[in-house]
Amino acid sequence: MTRHHPDSLSLMEYSAGNLSEPHALCIRLHLDECPHCRSRVDTLDSLGAVMMEQQPKVTVSESMFDSILSMIDNEPAGAANAAPAPRLSPLQKLLGDDINKLPWKRQMGDVSVLDITDRFPGQSEQVVLQKLAAGGKAPAHTHRGEETTIVLQGAFADQKGVFNQWDFVVLDDKDEHKPVAVGCEDCITLSVLSAPVKLTGTFTRMLNPFIR
Amino acid sequence: MSTLEQKPASSEGRKDPWSQLLQKVGKNQDRAAYHALFEHFAPQLKYYAMANGMASHAEELVQEVFVSIWRRSCLYDWRKAAASTWIFTIARNQRIDMLRKMQRTSAEMPVETEDLWQIPGDNEDEPVTSLHRLMSERRIRESLSHLPEEQITVIAKVYMENKSHQMVANELDIPLGTVKSRVRLALNKLKVILQDQNV
Ligand SMILES: [Zn+2]
């Protein structure tokens, strides 16, 4: 049961189609598991439809409908109204079947990371997977810019609460946190970073998943 | 789902005419229905394409959306989305898809547009919440007519011009916080904000 949801403004940017691909992925992964937010997005999609209906109309060229008809007539037989192929989840397409077996890079102590920014060509954000070993602690840190995170496996806790699988959290430069993996599974998260984080406290000079 | 009203199908009232037409296209490949949908939605879609900066590809976008409507109409379920909502999401995805394809090759796209942006009713196995979905368009139309102009302007820029909240703030020369509070006020009225956290 997810308890931490994206806020309405992010869902609106999603519904409008204005989010970057990694951000949209975070929202989509949450929506697939959260009927509550899916229903909010349904309403927002309807808002988009009503906005479009209330704008001016622009005449299309007279021949357009005929060219559309010839396009659908020239579709290979069976292509129209064919049942869609069984779908892999976006996560499987990106990362394969077992996210525990990815080429994780041990950073320090309990933290491993994998930078997957290159799966999203042309984006300005950094996209990283982080793994906190079961029962492990991450060093205290704050964030420069904004970091959007979704929990893919296991759970972590910080002073704001417990974040379970498919929970959604956005952190910014005002949030210093020190996450601990809770439960008996490694905690794996997907994060989209608009800027690198900075370390605080005694860990300042140590390597951190986010320091490049 | 306790916030959603569940009522038997008999009290749902009539389907809107566009949803009925779209269902005919899906069931019988009805070309007259398809043409009626085209007459109604193509001029809206062309405006959408032009407003969001695809002017030189506006007609191409409208065509692609309609081919996609034809192809997917068998998946359309009026209980899951009104036709106009469903068509809006197809247009949104088609626009994103065209932009992605202009920028890179398919080998560079392990994830497809529809893996990221969902069309309502696709791979959903939850119980149908038709009344909620059908009501929402009617309710939105009604609520929008009471919103102040400044809120509608911001929403139109987000949905039609595909500007982020930050871009809208820059363009209107107002603080980002003002844009966000206008959007929040509007979404409150539209009852999208049910249980936001940290707001
Ligand atoms: Zn949610």
mmCIF file of C-alpha atoms and ligand atoms in Angstrom:
data_model
loop_
_atom_site.group_PDB
_atom_site.id
_atom_site.type_symbol
_atom_site.label_atom_id
_atom_site.label_comp_id
_atom_site.label_asym_id
_atom_site.label_seq_id
_atom_site.Cartn_x
_atom_site.Cartn_y
_atom_site.Cartn_z
ATOM 1 C CA MET A 1 0.000 0.000 0.000
ATOM 2 C CA THR A 2 1.622 3.228 -1.125
ATOM 3 C CA ARG A 3 1.216 6.210 1.171
ATOM 4 C CA HIS A 4 3.444 8.809 -0.429
ATOM 5 C CA HIS A 5 2.011 10.171 -3.662
ATOM 6 C CA PRO A 6 3.157 12.702 -6.279
ATOM 7 C CA ASP A 7 1.551 16.116 -5.735
ATOM 8 C CA SER A 8 -1.197 17.371 -8.031
ATOM 9 C CA LEU A 9 1.087 19.827 -9.813
ATOM 10 C CA SER A 10 3.424 17.038 -10.923
ATOM 11 C CA LEU A 11 0.485 14.912 -12.012
ATOM 12 C CA MET A 12 -0.786 17.857 -14.032
ATOM 13 C CA GLU A 13 2.586 18.279 -15.772
ATOM 14 C CA TYR A 14 2.482 14.539 -16.456
ATOM 15 C CA SER A 15 -1.041 14.679 -17.862
ATOM 16 C CA ALA A 16 -0.139 17.638 -20.060
ATOM 17 C CA GLY A 17 2.885 15.714 -21.370
ATOM 18 C CA ASN A 18 5.387 18.283 -20.126
ATOM 19 C CA LEU A 19 7.664 16.116 -18.023
ATOM 20 C CA SER A 20 11.050 14.803 -19.081
ATOM 21 C CA GLU A 21 11.184 11.079 -19.827
ATOM 22 C CA PRO A 22 12.832 10.064 -16.536
ATOM 23 C CA HIS A 23 10.297 12.082 -14.536
ATOM 24 C CA ALA A 24 7.432 10.625 -16.531
ATOM 25 C CA LEU A 25 8.815 7.151 -15.836
ATOM 26 C CA CYS A 26 8.764 7.775 -12.073
ATOM 27 C CA ILE A 27 5.148 8.934 -12.251
ATOM 28 C CA ARG A 28 4.112 6.071 -14.525
ATOM 29 C CA LEU A 29 5.639 3.444 -12.241
ATOM 30 C CA HIS A 30 3.689 4.924 -9.353
ATOM 31 C CA LEU A 31 0.439 5.118 -11.348
ATOM 32 C CA ASP A 32 0.675 1.458 -12.292
ATOM 33 C CA GLU A 33 0.407 0.607 -8.600
ATOM 34 C CA CYS A 34 -1.761 3.411 -7.244
ATOM 35 C CA PRO A 35 -5.474 3.516 -8.184
ATOM 36 C CA HIS A 36 -5.895 6.706 -6.211
ATOM 37 C CA CYS A 37 -3.411 8.680 -8.324
ATOM 38 C CA ARG A 38 -4.620 7.025 -11.508
ATOM 39 C CA SER A 39 -8.039 8.395 -10.807
ATOM 40 C CA ARG A 40 -6.540 11.865 -10.243
ATOM 41 C CA VAL A 41 -4.734 11.593 -13.596
ATOM 42 C CA ASP A 42 -7.986 10.526 -15.284
ATOM 43 C CA THR A 43 -9.531 13.761 -14.076
ATOM 44 C CA LEU A 44 -6.522 15.754 -15.239
ATOM 45 C CA ASP A 45 -6.651 14.086 -18.667
ATOM 46 C CA SER A 46 -10.278 15.170 -18.867
ATOM 47 C CA LEU A 47 -9.196 18.678 -17.948
ATOM 48 C CA GLY A 48 -6.838 18.563 -20.938
ATOM 49 C CA ALA A 49 -9.696 17.420 -23.188
ATOM 50 C CA VAL A 50 -11.998 20.187 -21.970
ATOM 51 C CA MET A 51 -9.262 22.813 -22.395
ATOM 52 C CA MET A 52 -8.710 21.634 -25.964
ATOM 53 C CA GLU A 53 -12.450 21.774 -26.651
ATOM 54 C CA GLN A 54 -12.636 25.382 -25.436
ATOM 55 C CA GLN A 55 -9.815 26.711 -27.610
ATOM 56 C CA PRO A 56 -10.272 28.166 -31.094
ATOM 57 C CA LYS A 57 -10.644 25.649 -33.919
ATOM 58 C CA VAL A 58 -8.368 25.620 -36.955
ATOM 59 C CA THR A 59 -9.699 24.418 -40.305
ATOM 60 C CA VAL A 60 -7.861 21.442 -41.737
ATOM 61 C CA SER A 61 -7.163 20.996 -45.420
ATOM 62 C CA GLU A 62 -10.036 19.536 -47.434
ATOM 63 C CA SER A 63 -8.148 16.526 -48.667
ATOM 64 C CA MET A 64 -7.018 15.410 -45.239
ATOM 65 C CA PHE A 65 -9.785 12.964 -44.472
ATOM 66 C CA ASP A 66 -9.262 11.202 -47.789
ATOM 67 C CA SER A 67 -5.558 10.838 -47.183
ATOM 68 C CA ILE A 68 -6.293 9.409 -43.740
ATOM 69 C CA LEU A 69 -8.664 6.885 -45.332
ATOM 70 C CA SER A 70 -6.016 5.835 -47.812
ATOM 71 C CA MET A 71 -3.517 5.495 -44.966
ATOM 72 C CA ILE A 72 -5.785 3.138 -43.046
ATOM 73 C CA ASP A 73 -6.700 1.236 -46.225
ATOM 74 C CA ASN A 74 -3.042 0.646 -46.940
ATOM 75 C CA GLU A 75 -2.319 -0.769 -43.517
ATOM 76 C CA PRO A 76 -1.123 -4.348 -43.651
ATOM 77 C CA ALA A 77 -4.013 -6.775 -43.105
ATOM 78 C CA GLY A 78 -4.590 -7.445 -39.454
ATOM 79 C CA ALA A 79 -2.768 -4.344 -38.325
ATOM 80 C CA ALA A 80 -6.021 -2.488 -37.745
ATOM 81 C CA ASN A 81 -7.670 -3.505 -34.523
ATOM 82 C CA ALA A 82 -5.035 -6.142 -33.839
ATOM 83 C CA ALA A 83 -4.711 -7.058 -30.200
ATOM 84 C CA PRO A 84 -1.581 -5.558 -28.697
ATOM 85 C CA ALA A 85 1.325 -7.863 -27.948
ATOM 86 C CA PRO A 86 1.840 -8.786 -24.293
ATOM 87 C CA ARG A 87 3.662 -5.925 -22.718
ATOM 88 C CA LEU A 88 6.735 -5.847 -20.613
ATOM 89 C CA SER A 89 6.690 -3.313 -17.840
ATOM 90 C CA PRO A 90 8.764 -0.207 -18.586
ATOM 91 C CA LEU A 91 11.082 -1.281 -15.821
ATOM 92 C CA GLN A 92 11.706 -4.679 -17.424
ATOM 93 C CA LYS A 93 12.414 -3.011 -20.766
ATOM 94 C CA LEU A 94 14.917 -0.697 -19.149
ATOM 95 C CA LEU A 95 16.535 -2.930 -16.594
ATOM 96 C CA GLY A 96 15.706 -6.560 -17.342
ATOM 97 C CA ASP A 97 13.960 -9.028 -15.079
ATOM 98 C CA ASP A 98 16.011 -8.798 -11.898
ATOM 99 C CA ILE A 99 17.116 -5.430 -10.656
ATOM 100 C CA ASN A 100 19.158 -7.123 -7.929
ATOM 101 C CA LYS A 101 21.504 -8.578 -10.553
ATOM 102 C CA LEU A 102 22.447 -5.368 -12.340
ATOM 103 C CA PRO A 103 26.144 -4.388 -12.461
ATOM 104 C CA TRP A 104 25.883 -2.434 -9.215
ATOM 105 C CA LYS A 105 28.853 -0.370 -8.143
ATOM 106 C CA ARG A 106 29.597 -0.467 -4.459
ATOM 107 C CA GLN A 107 30.083 3.116 -3.327
ATOM 108 C CA MET A 108 30.723 2.915 0.373
ATOM 109 C CA GLY A 109 29.403 0.862 3.251
ATOM 110 C CA ASP A 110 25.886 -0.192 2.541
ATOM 111 C CA VAL A 111 25.327 1.895 -0.578
ATOM 112 C CA SER A 112 25.589 0.715 -4.200
ATOM 113 C CA VAL A 113 24.682 2.739 -7.249
ATOM 114 C CA LEU A 114 24.135 2.394 -10.957
ATOM 115 C CA ASP A 115 23.978 5.421 -13.208
ATOM 116 C CA ILE A 116 21.423 4.853 -15.991
ATOM 117 C CA THR A 117 21.426 8.377 -17.412
ATOM 118 C CA ASP A 118 22.576 7.009 -20.791
ATOM 119 C CA ARG A 119 19.266 5.137 -21.199
ATOM 120 C CA PHE A 120 17.618 8.524 -21.590
ATOM 121 C CA PRO A 121 19.536 10.243 -24.384
ATOM 122 C CA GLY A 122 19.110 13.978 -24.759
ATOM 123 C CA GLN A 123 17.945 14.598 -21.181
ATOM 124 C CA SER A 124 19.638 17.070 -18.918
ATOM 125 C CA GLU A 125 18.890 15.182 -15.721
ATOM 126 C CA GLN A 126 20.935 12.517 -14.071
ATOM 127 C CA VAL A 127 19.136 9.206 -13.503
ATOM 128 C CA VAL A 128 20.506 6.812 -10.892
ATOM 129 C CA LEU A 129 19.503 3.608 -9.210
ATOM 130 C CA GLN A 130 20.564 3.308 -5.602
ATOM 131 C CA LYS A 131 20.668 0.232 -3.448
ATOM 132 C CA LEU A 132 20.839 0.353 0.310
ATOM 133 C CA ALA A 133 21.614 -3.099 1.759
ATOM 134 C CA ALA A 134 18.938 -4.524 4.066
ATOM 135 C CA GLY A 135 19.350 -2.880 7.475
ATOM 136 C CA GLY A 136 22.001 -0.522 6.068
ATOM 137 C CA LYS A 137 22.404 3.230 6.526
ATOM 138 C CA ALA A 138 23.253 5.932 4.007
ATOM 139 C CA PRO A 139 25.330 8.951 5.001
ATOM 140 C CA ALA A 140 23.475 12.151 5.855
ATOM 141 C CA HIS A 141 23.186 14.451 2.875
ATOM 142 C CA THR A 142 21.173 17.307 1.440
ATOM 143 C CA HIS A 143 20.292 17.937 -2.164
ATOM 144 C CA ARG A 144 21.127 20.731 -4.535
ATOM 145 C CA GLY A 145 18.208 21.258 -6.801
ATOM 146 C CA GLU A 146 15.463 18.708 -6.784
ATOM 147 C CA GLU A 147 15.556 14.950 -6.525
ATOM 148 C CA THR A 148 12.551 12.808 -7.439
ATOM 149 C CA THR A 149 12.673 9.264 -6.112
ATOM 150 C CA ILE A 150 10.472 6.198 -6.364
ATOM 151 C CA VAL A 151 11.039 3.040 -4.320
ATOM 152 C CA LEU A 152 11.343 0.008 -6.610
ATOM 153 C CA GLN A 153 11.986 -2.647 -3.986
ATOM 154 C CA GLY A 154 12.087 -2.907 -0.201
ATOM 155 C CA ALA A 155 11.614 0.154 1.982
ATOM 156 C CA PHE A 156 13.590 2.932 3.603
ATOM 157 C CA ALA A 157 12.928 5.227 6.520
ATOM 158 C CA ASP A 158 14.108 8.707 7.361
ATOM 159 C CA GLN A 159 12.822 11.414 9.674
ATOM 160 C CA LYS A 160 9.840 11.985 7.381
ATOM 161 C CA GLY A 161 8.560 8.454 7.637
ATOM 162 C CA VAL A 162 8.722 5.053 6.021
ATOM 163 C CA PHE A 163 8.795 4.796 2.227
ATOM 164 C CA ASN A 164 7.584 1.499 0.828
ATOM 165 C CA GLN A 165 7.627 0.024 -2.652
ATOM 166 C CA TRP A 166 6.137 2.450 -5.234
ATOM 167 C CA ASP A 167 6.130 5.332 -2.761
ATOM 168 C CA PHE A 168 7.094 8.624 -4.302
ATOM 169 C CA VAL A 169 9.224 11.338 -2.734
ATOM 170 C CA VAL A 170 10.636 14.666 -3.880
ATOM 171 C CA LEU A 171 13.551 16.158 -1.942
ATOM 172 C CA ASP A 172 15.175 19.540 -2.346
ATOM 173 C CA ASP A 173 17.920 21.619 -0.776
ATOM 174 C CA LYS A 174 15.955 22.075 2.434
ATOM 175 C CA ASP A 175 15.775 18.365 3.138
ATOM 176 C CA GLU A 176 18.688 16.822 4.955
ATOM 177 C CA HIS A 177 18.089 13.157 5.425
ATOM 178 C CA LYS A 178 19.806 10.012 6.534
ATOM 179 C CA PRO A 179 17.908 7.057 5.104
ATOM 180 C CA VAL A 180 17.974 3.579 6.631
ATOM 181 C CA ALA A 181 16.847 0.468 4.758
ATOM 182 C CA VAL A 182 14.104 -1.243 6.721
ATOM 183 C CA GLY A 183 12.693 -4.736 6.272
ATOM 184 C CA CYS A 184 14.585 -7.813 5.137
ATOM 185 C CA GLU A 185 15.130 -6.832 1.496
ATOM 186 C CA ASP A 186 17.712 -4.494 0.015
ATOM 187 C CA CYS A 187 16.053 -1.168 -0.697
ATOM 188 C CA ILE A 188 16.326 -0.115 -4.356
ATOM 189 C CA THR A 189 15.273 3.332 -5.524
ATOM 190 C CA LEU A 190 15.185 5.159 -8.829
ATOM 191 C CA SER A 191 16.086 8.839 -8.616
ATOM 192 C CA VAL A 192 16.048 11.697 -11.077
ATOM 193 C CA LEU A 193 18.389 14.496 -10.093
ATOM 194 C CA SER A 194 18.294 17.998 -11.426
ATOM 195 C CA ALA A 195 21.653 18.779 -9.764
ATOM 196 C CA PRO A 196 24.227 16.822 -7.723
ATOM 197 C CA VAL A 197 23.732 16.509 -3.957
ATOM 198 C CA LYS A 198 26.117 17.834 -1.352
ATOM 199 C CA LEU A 199 27.168 15.978 1.745
ATOM 200 C CA THR A 200 26.737 17.290 5.261
ATOM 201 C CA GLY A 201 28.301 16.430 8.598
ATOM 202 C CA THR A 202 31.122 14.004 9.129
ATOM 203 C CA PHE A 203 30.703 12.314 5.775
ATOM 204 C CA THR A 204 31.539 15.457 3.867
ATOM 205 C CA ARG A 205 34.722 14.102 2.349
ATOM 206 C CA MET A 206 33.518 10.608 1.692
ATOM 207 C CA LEU A 207 32.271 9.359 -1.595
ATOM 208 C CA ASN A 208 28.549 9.599 -1.943
ATOM 209 C CA PRO A 209 26.337 8.020 -4.579
ATOM 210 C CA PHE A 210 25.694 11.426 -5.997
ATOM 211 C CA ILE A 211 29.117 12.953 -6.031
ATOM 212 C CA ARG A 212 30.816 12.968 -9.407
ATOM 213 C CA MET B 1 -11.300 3.875 -3.845
ATOM 214 C CA SER B 2 -13.726 4.891 -1.146
ATOM 215 C CA THR B 3 -13.888 8.420 -2.538
ATOM 216 C CA LEU B 4 -15.357 7.143 -5.786
ATOM 217 C CA GLU B 5 -19.050 6.719 -6.077
ATOM 218 C CA GLN B 6 -20.075 3.320 -7.348
ATOM 219 C CA LYS B 7 -23.517 3.040 -8.841
ATOM 220 C CA PRO B 8 -25.166 0.433 -11.026
ATOM 221 C CA ALA B 9 -24.921 0.853 -14.784
ATOM 222 C CA SER B 10 -28.569 1.829 -15.122
ATOM 223 C CA SER B 11 -28.036 5.165 -13.365
ATOM 224 C CA GLU B 12 -25.117 6.210 -15.551
ATOM 225 C CA GLY B 13 -27.259 8.205 -17.891
ATOM 226 C CA ARG B 14 -26.526 8.523 -21.552
ATOM 227 C CA LYS B 15 -23.114 8.226 -23.111
ATOM 228 C CA ASP B 16 -22.025 11.427 -24.762
ATOM 229 C CA PRO B 17 -22.431 11.354 -28.578
ATOM 230 C CA TRP B 18 -18.686 11.271 -29.318
ATOM 231 C CA SER B 19 -18.164 8.260 -27.108
ATOM 232 C CA GLN B 20 -21.008 6.487 -28.902
ATOM 233 C CA LEU B 21 -19.435 7.250 -32.283
ATOM 234 C CA LEU B 22 -16.022 6.090 -31.154
ATOM 235 C CA GLN B 23 -17.504 2.862 -29.910
ATOM 236 C CA LYS B 24 -19.072 2.296 -33.336
ATOM 237 C CA VAL B 25 -15.685 2.765 -34.968
ATOM 238 C CA GLY B 26 -14.198 0.228 -32.587
ATOM 239 C CA LYS B 27 -16.933 -2.350 -32.975
ATOM 240 C CA ASN B 28 -17.864 -2.082 -36.659
ATOM 241 C CA GLN B 29 -15.117 -0.008 -38.287
ATOM 242 C CA ASP B 30 -17.949 2.439 -38.979
ATOM 243 C CA ARG B 31 -16.555 5.030 -41.409
ATOM 244 C CA ALA B 32 -19.462 7.461 -41.115
ATOM 245 C CA ALA B 33 -18.895 7.583 -37.349
ATOM 246 C CA TYR B 34 -15.171 7.985 -37.972
ATOM 247 C CA HIS B 35 -15.854 10.904 -40.298
ATOM 248 C CA ALA B 36 -18.119 12.585 -37.749
ATOM 249 C CA LEU B 37 -15.358 12.302 -35.137
ATOM 250 C CA PHE B 38 -12.925 13.774 -37.641
ATOM 251 C CA GLU B 39 -15.180 16.761 -38.333
ATOM 252 C CA HIS B 40 -15.464 17.480 -34.628
ATOM 253 C CA PHE B 41 -11.961 16.769 -33.348
ATOM 254 C CA ALA B 42 -9.593 17.499 -36.261
ATOM 255 C CA PRO B 43 -9.930 21.316 -35.971
ATOM 256 C CA GLN B 44 -9.312 21.086 -32.202
ATOM 257 C CA LEU B 45 -6.290 18.886 -32.740
ATOM 258 C CA LYS B 46 -4.883 21.223 -35.366
ATOM 259 C CA TYR B 47 -5.141 24.125 -32.935
ATOM 260 C CA TYR B 48 -3.418 21.994 -30.305
ATOM 261 C CA ALA B 49 -0.561 21.174 -32.677
ATOM 262 C CA MET B 50 -0.127 24.808 -33.653
ATOM 263 C CA ALA B 51 -0.340 26.117 -30.091
ATOM 264 C CA ASN B 52 2.411 23.824 -28.877
ATOM 265 C CA GLY B 53 4.879 24.853 -31.523
ATOM 266 C CA MET B 54 4.451 22.082 -34.078
ATOM 267 C CA ALA B 55 3.034 24.453 -36.686
ATOM 268 C CA SER B 56 5.002 22.993 -39.581
ATOM 269 C CA HIS B 57 3.870 19.487 -38.626
ATOM 270 C CA ALA B 58 0.350 20.375 -37.502
ATOM 271 C CA GLU B 59 -1.524 18.466 -40.195
ATOM 272 C CA GLU B 60 0.847 15.545 -39.931
ATOM 273 C CA LEU B 61 0.048 15.352 -36.209
ATOM 274 C CA VAL B 62 -3.711 15.438 -36.863
ATOM 275 C CA GLN B 63 -3.339 12.632 -39.425
ATOM 276 C CA GLU B 64 -1.240 10.495 -37.129
ATOM 277 C CA VAL B 65 -3.726 10.971 -34.292
ATOM 278 C CA PHE B 66 -6.600 9.852 -36.512
ATOM 279 C CA VAL B 67 -4.763 6.816 -37.850
ATOM 280 C CA SER B 68 -4.002 5.932 -34.249
ATOM 281 C CA ILE B 69 -7.666 6.422 -33.264
ATOM 282 C CA TRP B 70 -8.669 3.974 -36.014
ATOM 283 C CA ARG B 71 -6.103 1.416 -34.979
ATOM 284 C CA ARG B 72 -6.827 1.563 -31.286
ATOM 285 C CA SER B 73 -10.571 2.050 -31.371
ATOM 286 C CA CYS B 74 -11.141 -1.636 -30.575
ATOM 287 C CA LEU B 75 -9.482 -1.011 -27.223
ATOM 288 C CA TYR B 76 -11.697 1.960 -26.447
ATOM 289 C CA ASP B 77 -14.023 1.435 -23.499
ATOM 290 C CA TRP B 78 -16.462 4.277 -22.922
ATOM 291 C CA ARG B 79 -16.753 3.280 -19.258
ATOM 292 C CA LYS B 80 -13.075 4.097 -18.748
ATOM 293 C CA ALA B 81 -12.833 7.446 -20.491
ATOM 294 C CA ALA B 82 -15.004 9.800 -22.487
ATOM 295 C CA ALA B 83 -14.010 9.913 -26.169
ATOM 296 C CA SER B 84 -12.639 13.451 -25.887
ATOM 297 C CA THR B 85 -10.393 12.478 -22.946
ATOM 298 C CA TRP B 86 -9.184 9.387 -24.755
ATOM 299 C CA ILE B 87 -8.462 11.374 -27.925
ATOM 300 C CA PHE B 88 -6.660 14.066 -25.940
ATOM 301 C CA THR B 89 -4.287 11.478 -24.454
ATOM 302 C CA ILE B 90 -3.640 9.990 -27.901
ATOM 303 C CA ALA B 91 -2.819 13.466 -29.237
ATOM 304 C CA ARG B 92 -0.518 14.159 -26.299
ATOM 305 C CA ASN B 93 1.307 10.874 -26.851
ATOM 306 C CA GLN B 94 1.520 11.351 -30.600
ATOM 307 C CA ARG B 95 3.050 14.803 -30.109
ATOM 308 C CA ILE B 96 5.623 13.426 -27.668
ATOM 309 C CA ASP B 97 6.316 10.524 -30.006
ATOM 310 C CA MET B 98 6.894 12.803 -32.998
ATOM 311 C CA LEU B 99 9.258 14.994 -30.994
ATOM 312 C CA ARG B 100 11.170 11.976 -29.691
ATOM 313 C CA LYS B 101 11.541 10.556 -33.214
ATOM 314 C CA MET B 102 12.797 13.863 -34.564
ATOM 315 C CA GLN B 103 15.476 13.918 -31.896
ATOM 316 C CA ARG B 104 16.844 10.394 -31.983
ATOM 317 C CA THR B 105 16.755 6.952 -33.526
ATOM 318 C CA SER B 106 14.604 4.122 -32.235
ATOM 319 C CA ALA B 107 17.726 2.259 -31.123
ATOM 320 C CA GLU B 108 18.207 5.034 -28.618
ATOM 321 C CA MET B 109 14.730 4.573 -27.177
ATOM 322 C CA PRO B 110 14.522 1.449 -25.047
ATOM 323 C CA VAL B 111 11.260 2.747 -23.594
ATOM 324 C CA GLU B 112 8.360 3.622 -25.862
ATOM 325 C CA THR B 113 6.225 6.704 -25.432
ATOM 326 C CA GLU B 114 3.332 4.618 -24.190
ATOM 327 C CA ASP B 115 5.474 2.955 -21.568
ATOM 328 C CA LEU B 116 5.759 6.412 -20.053
ATOM 329 C CA TRP B 117 2.434 8.080 -20.854
ATOM 330 C CA GLN B 118 -0.636 5.974 -20.396
ATOM 331 C CA ILE B 119 -3.787 5.978 -22.518
ATOM 332 C CA PRO B 120 -6.762 5.527 -20.171
ATOM 333 C CA GLY B 121 -8.202 2.020 -20.365
ATOM 334 C CA ASP B 122 -5.005 0.379 -21.672
ATOM 335 C CA ASN B 123 -3.811 -2.477 -19.480
ATOM 336 C CA GLU B 124 -6.104 -1.633 -16.655
ATOM 337 C CA ASP B 125 -7.666 -4.429 -14.753
ATOM 338 C CA GLU B 126 -9.173 -2.447 -11.927
ATOM 339 C CA PRO B 127 -12.934 -2.352 -11.462
ATOM 340 C CA VAL B 128 -14.622 0.057 -13.812
ATOM 341 C CA THR B 129 -15.393 3.403 -12.232
ATOM 342 C CA SER B 130 -17.492 4.679 -15.074
ATOM 343 C CA LEU B 131 -19.707 7.098 -13.245
ATOM 344 C CA HIS B 132 -16.733 8.872 -11.746
ATOM 345 C CA ARG B 133 -15.031 9.131 -15.119
ATOM 346 C CA LEU B 134 -18.040 10.307 -17.028
ATOM 347 C CA MET B 135 -19.018 12.777 -14.364
ATOM 348 C CA SER B 136 -15.575 14.248 -14.259
ATOM 349 C CA GLU B 137 -15.734 15.806 -17.732
ATOM 350 C CA ARG B 138 -19.114 17.307 -17.072
ATOM 351 C CA ARG B 139 -17.961 18.566 -13.687
ATOM 352 C CA ILE B 140 -14.775 20.052 -15.143
ATOM 353 C CA ARG B 141 -16.671 21.911 -17.858
ATOM 354 C CA GLU B 142 -19.008 23.278 -15.209
ATOM 355 C CA SER B 143 -16.232 24.217 -12.762
ATOM 356 C CA LEU B 144 -14.069 25.826 -15.444
ATOM 357 C CA SER B 145 -16.829 28.303 -16.223
ATOM 358 C CA HIS B 146 -16.510 29.643 -12.675
ATOM 359 C CA LEU B 147 -12.713 29.918 -12.560
ATOM 360 C CA PRO B 148 -11.057 33.335 -12.771
ATOM 361 C CA GLU B 149 -9.458 34.115 -16.116
ATOM 362 C CA GLU B 150 -5.936 34.191 -14.634
ATOM 363 C CA GLN B 151 -6.248 30.551 -13.549
ATOM 364 C CA ILE B 152 -7.598 29.422 -16.916
ATOM 365 C CA THR B 153 -4.766 31.240 -18.716
ATOM 366 C CA VAL B 154 -2.184 29.312 -16.725
ATOM 367 C CA ILE B 155 -3.905 25.957 -17.280
ATOM 368 C CA ALA B 156 -4.243 26.649 -21.019
ATOM 369 C CA LYS B 157 -0.520 27.375 -21.305
ATOM 370 C CA VAL B 158 0.332 24.164 -19.474
ATOM 371 C CA TYR B 159 -1.997 21.946 -21.539
ATOM 372 C CA MET B 160 -2.106 23.623 -24.943
ATOM 373 C CA GLU B 161 1.291 25.286 -25.227
ATOM 374 C CA ASN B 162 3.002 22.536 -23.230
ATOM 375 C CA LYS B 163 4.821 24.980 -21.035
ATOM 376 C CA SER B 164 6.082 23.886 -17.652
ATOM 377 C CA HIS B 165 4.995 25.876 -14.606
ATOM 378 C CA GLN B 166 8.417 27.514 -14.639
ATOM 379 C CA MET B 167 8.102 28.534 -18.297
ATOM 380 C CA VAL B 168 4.645 29.962 -17.660
ATOM 381 C CA ALA B 169 6.055 32.025 -14.782
ATOM 382 C CA ASN B 170 8.826 33.373 -17.015
ATOM 383 C CA GLU B 171 6.444 34.211 -19.815
ATOM 384 C CA LEU B 172 3.857 35.974 -17.658
ATOM 385 C CA ASP B 173 6.653 37.568 -15.647
ATOM 386 C CA ILE B 174 5.205 36.415 -12.328
ATOM 387 C CA PRO B 175 6.864 34.333 -9.598
ATOM 388 C CA LEU B 176 6.770 30.524 -9.897
ATOM 389 C CA GLY B 177 4.939 30.439 -6.567
ATOM 390 C CA THR B 178 2.115 32.511 -8.031
ATOM 391 C CA VAL B 179 1.743 30.131 -10.976
ATOM 392 C CA LYS B 180 1.669 27.177 -8.608
ATOM 393 C CA SER B 181 -0.895 28.747 -6.325
ATOM 394 C CA ARG B 182 -3.157 29.600 -9.278
ATOM 395 C CA VAL B 183 -2.935 26.008 -10.454
ATOM 396 C CA ARG B 184 -3.595 24.692 -6.951
ATOM 397 C CA LEU B 185 -6.642 26.919 -6.546
ATOM 398 C CA ALA B 186 -7.999 25.680 -9.857
ATOM 399 C CA LEU B 187 -7.264 22.022 -9.113
ATOM 400 C CA ASN B 188 -8.941 22.427 -5.742
ATOM 401 C CA LYS B 189 -12.102 23.586 -7.427
ATOM 402 C CA LEU B 190 -11.828 20.737 -9.885
ATOM 403 C CA LYS B 191 -11.375 18.400 -6.918
ATOM 404 C CA VAL B 192 -8.161 16.910 -8.249
ATOM 405 C CA ILE B 193 -6.510 17.689 -4.950
ATOM 406 C CA LEU B 194 -7.944 15.081 -2.658
ATOM 407 C CA GLN B 195 -5.148 14.309 -0.306
ATOM 408 C CA ASP B 196 -1.984 16.048 -1.336
ATOM 409 C CA GLN B 197 0.847 15.867 1.084
ATOM 410 C CA ASN B 198 3.268 18.648 1.867
ATOM 411 C CA VAL B 199 0.952 21.212 0.360
HETATM 412 ZN ZN ZN C 1 -0.470 7.592 -5.542
#
